[in-house]
Short mmCIF file of N, CA and C in Angstrom, two decimals:
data_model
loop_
_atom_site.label_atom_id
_atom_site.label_comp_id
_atom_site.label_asym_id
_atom_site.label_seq_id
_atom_site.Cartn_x
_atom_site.Cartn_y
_atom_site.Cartn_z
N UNK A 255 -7.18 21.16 27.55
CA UNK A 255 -7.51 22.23 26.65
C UNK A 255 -7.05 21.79 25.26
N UNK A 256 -7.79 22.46 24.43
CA UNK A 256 -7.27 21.82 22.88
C UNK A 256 -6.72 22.81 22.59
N UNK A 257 -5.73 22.04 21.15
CA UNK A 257 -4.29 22.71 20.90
C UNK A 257 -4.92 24.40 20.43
N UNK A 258 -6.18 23.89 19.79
CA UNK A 258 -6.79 25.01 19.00
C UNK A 258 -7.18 26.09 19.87
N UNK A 259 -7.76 25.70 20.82
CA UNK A 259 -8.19 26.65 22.33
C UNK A 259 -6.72 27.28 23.11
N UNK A 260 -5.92 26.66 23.18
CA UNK A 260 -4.85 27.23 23.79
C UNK A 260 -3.59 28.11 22.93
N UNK A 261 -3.74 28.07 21.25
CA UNK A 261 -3.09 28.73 20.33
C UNK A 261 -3.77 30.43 19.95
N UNK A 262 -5.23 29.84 20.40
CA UNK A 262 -5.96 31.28 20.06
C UNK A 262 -5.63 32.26 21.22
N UNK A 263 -6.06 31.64 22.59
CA UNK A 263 -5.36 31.80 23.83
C UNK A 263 -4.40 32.98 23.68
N UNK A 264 -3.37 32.26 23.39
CA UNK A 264 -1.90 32.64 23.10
C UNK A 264 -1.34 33.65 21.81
N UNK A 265 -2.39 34.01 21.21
CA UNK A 265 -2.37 34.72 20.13
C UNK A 265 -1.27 34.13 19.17
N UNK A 266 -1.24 32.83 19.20
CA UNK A 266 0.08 32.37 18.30
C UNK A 266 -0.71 30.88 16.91
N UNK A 267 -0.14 30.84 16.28
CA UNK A 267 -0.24 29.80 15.18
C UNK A 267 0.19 28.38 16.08
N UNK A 268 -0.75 27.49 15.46
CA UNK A 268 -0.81 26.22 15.83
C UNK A 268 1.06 25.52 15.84
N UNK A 269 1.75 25.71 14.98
CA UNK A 269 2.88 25.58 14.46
C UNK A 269 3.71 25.76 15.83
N UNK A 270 3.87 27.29 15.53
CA UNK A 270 4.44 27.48 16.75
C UNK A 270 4.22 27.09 18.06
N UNK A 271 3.21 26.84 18.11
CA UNK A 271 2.57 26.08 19.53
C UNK A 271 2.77 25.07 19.81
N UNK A 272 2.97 24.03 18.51
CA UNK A 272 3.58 22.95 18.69
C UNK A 272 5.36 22.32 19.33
N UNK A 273 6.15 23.85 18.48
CA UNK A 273 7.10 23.72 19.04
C UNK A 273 7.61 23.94 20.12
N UNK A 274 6.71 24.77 20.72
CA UNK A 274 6.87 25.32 22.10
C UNK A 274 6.46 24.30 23.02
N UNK A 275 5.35 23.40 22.46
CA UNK A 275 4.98 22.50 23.73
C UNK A 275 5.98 21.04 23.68
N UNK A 276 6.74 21.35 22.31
CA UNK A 276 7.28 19.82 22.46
C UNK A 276 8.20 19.62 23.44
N UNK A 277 9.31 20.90 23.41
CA UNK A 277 10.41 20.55 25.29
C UNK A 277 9.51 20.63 26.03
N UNK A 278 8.85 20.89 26.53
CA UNK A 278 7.49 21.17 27.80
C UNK A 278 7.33 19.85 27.93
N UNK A 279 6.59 18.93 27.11
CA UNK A 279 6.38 17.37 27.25
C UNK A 279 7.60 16.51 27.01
N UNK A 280 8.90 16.96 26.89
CA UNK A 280 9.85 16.17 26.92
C UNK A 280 10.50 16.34 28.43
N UNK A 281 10.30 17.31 28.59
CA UNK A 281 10.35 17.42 30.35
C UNK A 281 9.39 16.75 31.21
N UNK A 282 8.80 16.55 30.68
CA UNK A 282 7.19 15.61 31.59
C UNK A 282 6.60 16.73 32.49
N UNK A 283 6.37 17.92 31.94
CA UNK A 283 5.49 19.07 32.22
C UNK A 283 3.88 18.83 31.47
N UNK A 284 3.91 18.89 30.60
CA UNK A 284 2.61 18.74 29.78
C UNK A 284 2.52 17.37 29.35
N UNK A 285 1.00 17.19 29.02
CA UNK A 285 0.92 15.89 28.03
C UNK A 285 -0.51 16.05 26.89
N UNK A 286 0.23 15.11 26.35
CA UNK A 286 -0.98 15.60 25.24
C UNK A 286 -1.43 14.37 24.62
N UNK A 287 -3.16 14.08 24.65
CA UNK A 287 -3.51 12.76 24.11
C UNK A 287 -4.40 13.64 22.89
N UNK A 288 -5.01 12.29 21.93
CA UNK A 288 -6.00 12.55 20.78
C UNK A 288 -7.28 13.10 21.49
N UNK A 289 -7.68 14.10 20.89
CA UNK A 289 -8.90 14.50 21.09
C UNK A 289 -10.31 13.98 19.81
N UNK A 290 -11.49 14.22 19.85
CA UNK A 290 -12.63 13.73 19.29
C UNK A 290 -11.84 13.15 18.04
N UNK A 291 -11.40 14.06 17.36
CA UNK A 291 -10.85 13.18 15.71
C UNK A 291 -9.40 13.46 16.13
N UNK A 292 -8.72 12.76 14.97
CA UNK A 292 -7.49 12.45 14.83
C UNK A 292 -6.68 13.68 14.55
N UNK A 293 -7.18 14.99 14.33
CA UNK A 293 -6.63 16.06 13.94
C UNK A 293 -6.47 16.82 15.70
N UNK A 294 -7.42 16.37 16.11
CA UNK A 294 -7.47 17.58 17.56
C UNK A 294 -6.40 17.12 18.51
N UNK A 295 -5.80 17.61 19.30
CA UNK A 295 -4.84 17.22 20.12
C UNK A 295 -5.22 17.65 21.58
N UNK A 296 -5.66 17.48 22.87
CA UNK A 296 -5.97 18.15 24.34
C UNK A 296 -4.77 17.92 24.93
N UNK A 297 -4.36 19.21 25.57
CA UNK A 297 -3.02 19.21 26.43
C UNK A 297 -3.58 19.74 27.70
N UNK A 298 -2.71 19.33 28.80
CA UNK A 298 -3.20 18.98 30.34
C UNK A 298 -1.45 19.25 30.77
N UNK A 299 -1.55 20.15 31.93
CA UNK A 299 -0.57 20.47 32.83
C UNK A 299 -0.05 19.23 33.57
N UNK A 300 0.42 18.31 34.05
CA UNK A 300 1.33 17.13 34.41
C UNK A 300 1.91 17.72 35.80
N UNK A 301 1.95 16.98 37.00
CA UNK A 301 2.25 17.44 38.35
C UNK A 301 3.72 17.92 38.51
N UNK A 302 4.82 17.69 37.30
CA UNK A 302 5.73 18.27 37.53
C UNK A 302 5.85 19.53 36.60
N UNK A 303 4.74 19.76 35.88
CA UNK A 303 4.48 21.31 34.99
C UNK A 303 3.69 22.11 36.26
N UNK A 304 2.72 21.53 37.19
CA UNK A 304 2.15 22.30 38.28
C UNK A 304 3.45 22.69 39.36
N UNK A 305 4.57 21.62 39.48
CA UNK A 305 5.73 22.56 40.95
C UNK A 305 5.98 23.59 39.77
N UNK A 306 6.53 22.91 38.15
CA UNK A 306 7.62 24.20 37.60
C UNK A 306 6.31 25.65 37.98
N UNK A 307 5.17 25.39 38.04
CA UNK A 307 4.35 27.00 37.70
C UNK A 307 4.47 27.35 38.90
N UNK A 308 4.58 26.34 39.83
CA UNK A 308 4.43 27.55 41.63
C UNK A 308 5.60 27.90 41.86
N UNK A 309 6.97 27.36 40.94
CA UNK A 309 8.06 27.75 41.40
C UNK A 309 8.07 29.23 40.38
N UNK A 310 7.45 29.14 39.38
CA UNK A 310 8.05 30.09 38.23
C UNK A 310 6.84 31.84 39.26
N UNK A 311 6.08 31.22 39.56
CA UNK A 311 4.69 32.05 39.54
C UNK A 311 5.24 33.31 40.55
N UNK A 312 6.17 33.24 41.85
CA UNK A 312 6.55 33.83 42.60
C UNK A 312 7.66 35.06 41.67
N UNK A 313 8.42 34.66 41.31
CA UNK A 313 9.31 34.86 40.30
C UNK A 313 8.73 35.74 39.71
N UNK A 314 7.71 35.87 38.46
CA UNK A 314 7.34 36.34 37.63
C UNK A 314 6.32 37.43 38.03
N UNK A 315 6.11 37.17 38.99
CA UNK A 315 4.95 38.26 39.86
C UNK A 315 6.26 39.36 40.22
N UNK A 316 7.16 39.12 40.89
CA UNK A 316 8.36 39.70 41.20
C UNK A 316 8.73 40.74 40.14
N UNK A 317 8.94 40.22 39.24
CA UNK A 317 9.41 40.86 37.63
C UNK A 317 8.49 41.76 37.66
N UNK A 318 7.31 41.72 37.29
CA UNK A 318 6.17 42.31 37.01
C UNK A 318 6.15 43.27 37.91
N UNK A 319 6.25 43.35 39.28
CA UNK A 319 6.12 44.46 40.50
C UNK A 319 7.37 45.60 40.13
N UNK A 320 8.57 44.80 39.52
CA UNK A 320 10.12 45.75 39.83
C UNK A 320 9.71 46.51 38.39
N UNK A 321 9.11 46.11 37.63
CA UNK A 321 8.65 46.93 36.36
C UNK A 321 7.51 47.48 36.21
N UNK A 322 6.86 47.45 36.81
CA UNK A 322 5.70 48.60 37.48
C UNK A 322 6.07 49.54 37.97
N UNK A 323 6.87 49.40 39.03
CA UNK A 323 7.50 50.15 39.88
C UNK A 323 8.45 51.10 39.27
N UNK A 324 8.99 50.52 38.26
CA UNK A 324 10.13 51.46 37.91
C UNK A 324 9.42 52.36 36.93
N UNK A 325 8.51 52.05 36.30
CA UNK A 325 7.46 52.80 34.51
C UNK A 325 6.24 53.48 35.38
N UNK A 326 5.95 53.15 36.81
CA UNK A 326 4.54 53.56 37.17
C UNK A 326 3.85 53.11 36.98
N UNK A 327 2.09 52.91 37.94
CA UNK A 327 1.25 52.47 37.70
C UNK A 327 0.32 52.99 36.44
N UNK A 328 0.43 54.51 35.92
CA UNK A 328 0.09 54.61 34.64
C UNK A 328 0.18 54.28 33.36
N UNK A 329 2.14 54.43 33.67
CA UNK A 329 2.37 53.79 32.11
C UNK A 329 2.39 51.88 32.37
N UNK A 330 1.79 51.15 32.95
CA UNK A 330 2.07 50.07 33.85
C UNK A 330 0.13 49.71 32.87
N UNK A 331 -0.82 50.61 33.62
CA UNK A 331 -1.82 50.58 33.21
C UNK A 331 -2.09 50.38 31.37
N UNK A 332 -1.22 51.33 31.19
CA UNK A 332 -1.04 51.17 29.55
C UNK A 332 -0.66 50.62 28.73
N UNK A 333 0.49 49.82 29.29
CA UNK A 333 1.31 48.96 28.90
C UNK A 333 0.10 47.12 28.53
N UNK A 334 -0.69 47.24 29.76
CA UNK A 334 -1.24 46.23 29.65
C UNK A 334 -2.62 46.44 28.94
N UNK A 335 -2.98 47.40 28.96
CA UNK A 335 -3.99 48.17 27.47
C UNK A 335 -3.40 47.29 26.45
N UNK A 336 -2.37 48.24 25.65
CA UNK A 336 -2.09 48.06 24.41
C UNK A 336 -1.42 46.55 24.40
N UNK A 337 -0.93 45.78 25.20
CA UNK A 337 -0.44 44.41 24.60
C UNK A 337 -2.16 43.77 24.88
N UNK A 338 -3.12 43.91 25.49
CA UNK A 338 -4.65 43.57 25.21
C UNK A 338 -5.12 44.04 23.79
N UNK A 339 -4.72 44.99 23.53
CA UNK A 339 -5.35 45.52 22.35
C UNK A 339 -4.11 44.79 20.93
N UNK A 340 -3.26 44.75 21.36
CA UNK A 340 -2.53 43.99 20.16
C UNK A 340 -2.71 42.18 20.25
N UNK A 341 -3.12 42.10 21.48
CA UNK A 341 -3.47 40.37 21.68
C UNK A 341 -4.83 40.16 20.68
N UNK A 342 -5.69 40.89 20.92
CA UNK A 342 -7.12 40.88 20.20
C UNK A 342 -6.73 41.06 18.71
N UNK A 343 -6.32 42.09 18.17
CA UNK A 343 -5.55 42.56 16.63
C UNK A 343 -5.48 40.98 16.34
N UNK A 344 -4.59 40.77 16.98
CA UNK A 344 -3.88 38.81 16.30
C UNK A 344 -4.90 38.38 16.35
N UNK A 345 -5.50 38.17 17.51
CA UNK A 345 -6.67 36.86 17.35
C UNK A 345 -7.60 37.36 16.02
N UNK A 346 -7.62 38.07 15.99
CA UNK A 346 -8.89 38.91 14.69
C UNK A 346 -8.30 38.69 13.70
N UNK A 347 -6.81 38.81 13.39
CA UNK A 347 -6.60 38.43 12.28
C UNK A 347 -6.08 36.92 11.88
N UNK A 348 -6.10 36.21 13.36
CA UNK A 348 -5.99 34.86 12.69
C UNK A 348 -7.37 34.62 12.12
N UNK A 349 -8.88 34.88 12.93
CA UNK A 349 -9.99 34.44 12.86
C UNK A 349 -9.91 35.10 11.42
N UNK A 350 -9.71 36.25 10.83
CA UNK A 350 -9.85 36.39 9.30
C UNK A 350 -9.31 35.73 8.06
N UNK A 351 -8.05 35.40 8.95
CA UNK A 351 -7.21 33.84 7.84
C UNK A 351 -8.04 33.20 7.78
N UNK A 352 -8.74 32.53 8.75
CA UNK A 352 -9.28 31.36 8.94
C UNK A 352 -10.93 31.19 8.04
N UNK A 353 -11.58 32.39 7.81
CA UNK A 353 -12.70 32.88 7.10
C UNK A 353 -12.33 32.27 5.57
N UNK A 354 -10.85 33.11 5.43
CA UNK A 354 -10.67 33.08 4.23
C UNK A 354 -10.52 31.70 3.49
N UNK A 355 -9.67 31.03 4.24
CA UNK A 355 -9.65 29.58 3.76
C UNK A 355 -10.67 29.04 3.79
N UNK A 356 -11.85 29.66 4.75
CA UNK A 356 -12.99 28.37 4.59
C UNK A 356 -14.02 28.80 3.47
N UNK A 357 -13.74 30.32 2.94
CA UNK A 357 -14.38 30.84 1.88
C UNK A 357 -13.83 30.32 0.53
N UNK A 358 -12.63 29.72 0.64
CA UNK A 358 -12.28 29.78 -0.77
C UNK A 358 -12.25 28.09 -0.84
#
């Protein structure tokens, strides 16, 4: 996936994305080669980033159930509304940064 595809993804700035993936590939979880030009970067999950996700994945499903459970499946329902609806907000307003610079 490219850095650009997986930052929009993530509702986060390229920047930050970078720093986040650099311990990730210093662990030999991720890797990341050149993509078409010299600016693009494609990052790929690495077989010891696939155990850390089946170990993390049980775990985090866990979390997610004991906090459902405790807020309800309504406010549970809502909860994942509005962080959808604030995930989209970001992406919209990166895509409007991004207008702007290419307008000016």
């Amino acid at each position: 996936m490219t850095q650009g595809a997986l930052a929009e993804l993530l509702a986060i700035d390229s920047t930050t994305l970078t720093r986040t993936l650099a311990p990730l590939a210093r662990q030999g979880w991720v890797r990341s080669r050149p993509g078409m030009d010299r600016r693009e970067r494609l990052w790929s999950l690495r077989p010891a980033g696939k155990r850390q996700l089946e170990r993390a994945l049980p775990r985090w499903e866990c979390v997610q159930q004991r906090v459902r459970s405790r807020i309800g499946a309504q406010h549970w329902e809502a909860l994942l509304a509005e962080t959808t609806r604030v995930a989209t907000a970001a992406r919209m307003r990166a895509l409007d940064g991004l207008r702007a610079e290419k307008d000016q």
